[in-house]
C-alpha cells in the first residue's frame, strides 16, 4: 500500500508543485503590495501560509478526478493490491497533499517573517486551524464519490449510509465555523475527518466495480 501511495504522490507531484508555485507567487505579491502601497495595513501573517494549504486541497480534488478518469484503481489492482489497500491509498492521499501544502505554508510564513519582521503569536495556531479545516473539505470528495458509486451499483444501504454521513459532516463543518478558533472546533473537525475517512474506506471495499 505504501509503495502505491508513494507512486500516486509522484504521479501528482507536477500538479502539487504547480499549485505551490502559484500560491508562492500570490503570497509574495500580496506581501510586496502591502509594503509598497501607501496606507496599506499589511497582510495577516497566516494568509501567506493559507494559500499553499488551499493548493494542497485543490490538488487532492484534482487527484481524485484523475484517479477516476484514468481507471487508476484497475491499474493498481493489476499488482498485488487488494481493495482494503486501495481504500487506504484513497483516504491517505488527501492527507499527504494537504499536509505537504501545510508544510510549505509554514515555510512560506517563516521566509516572509525573516524579511518583514517577527511572527505574531497567533499566526501558526491559526494556520493549523485552517489546515484541519481544508483537510476536512478534501476528505468530503472521496466520501461523496463512494456514496455515488454505491448508488450507481445499487447498493442501497451503503448509498444511504454514505450520503447520510456526508450531509451530517457538511452540517457539522458549517456549525463548527462558529467555534473555529477553539479547541472544540478543531476537535470536531478532526472527528469529521476521521469519520469521512472510515466511511469512505468501508464503502470502497464494498464496491462491486473498481473500474472507476
CSV table of C-alpha atoms in Angstrom, one decimal, residues 67-68 70-77 81-87 90 146 149 153 155 201-212:
chain,number,residue,atom,x,y,z
A,67,UNK,CA,-7.8,8.6,-10.5
A,68,UNK,CA,-11.4,8.0,-11.6
A,70,UNK,CA,-7.7,7.1,-15.8
A,71,UNK,CA,-9.1,4.0,-14.0
A,72,UNK,CA,-6.1,4.0,-11.7
A,73,UNK,CA,-7.7,1.6,-9.3
A,74,UNK,CA,-7.7,-1.1,-12.0
A,75,UNK,CA,-4.1,-0.3,-12.8
A,76,UNK,CA,-3.0,-0.7,-9.2
A,77,UNK,CA,-5.0,-3.9,-8.8
A,81,UNK,CA,-3.2,-5.0,-4.3
A,82,UNK,CA,-6.5,-5.7,-2.5
A,83,UNK,CA,-9.5,-3.3,-2.1
A,84,UNK,CA,-8.6,-2.6,1.5
A,85,UNK,CA,-5.2,-1.3,0.5
A,86,UNK,CA,-6.7,0.7,-2.3
A,87,UNK,CA,-9.1,2.2,0.1
A,90,UNK,CA,-7.7,6.8,-1.4
A,146,UNK,CA,-18.1,6.4,-2.8
A,149,UNK,CA,-20.6,4.8,-6.6
A,153,UNK,CA,-24.0,0.0,-8.2
A,155,UNK,CA,-26.0,-0.9,-3.0
A,201,UNK,CA,-12.8,3.2,3.1
A,202,UNK,CA,-15.6,0.9,4.2
A,203,UNK,CA,-17.8,1.9,1.2
A,204,UNK,CA,-14.9,1.5,-1.2
A,205,UNK,CA,-14.2,-2.1,0.0
A,206,UNK,CA,-17.9,-2.9,-0.7
A,207,UNK,CA,-17.7,-1.9,-4.4
A,208,UNK,CA,-18.7,-4.4,-7.0
A,209,UNK,CA,-16.9,-2.5,-9.8
A,210,UNK,CA,-13.5,-1.0,-9.4
A,211,UNK,CA,-13.1,0.3,-12.9
A,212,UNK,CA,-13.9,3.9,-11.8
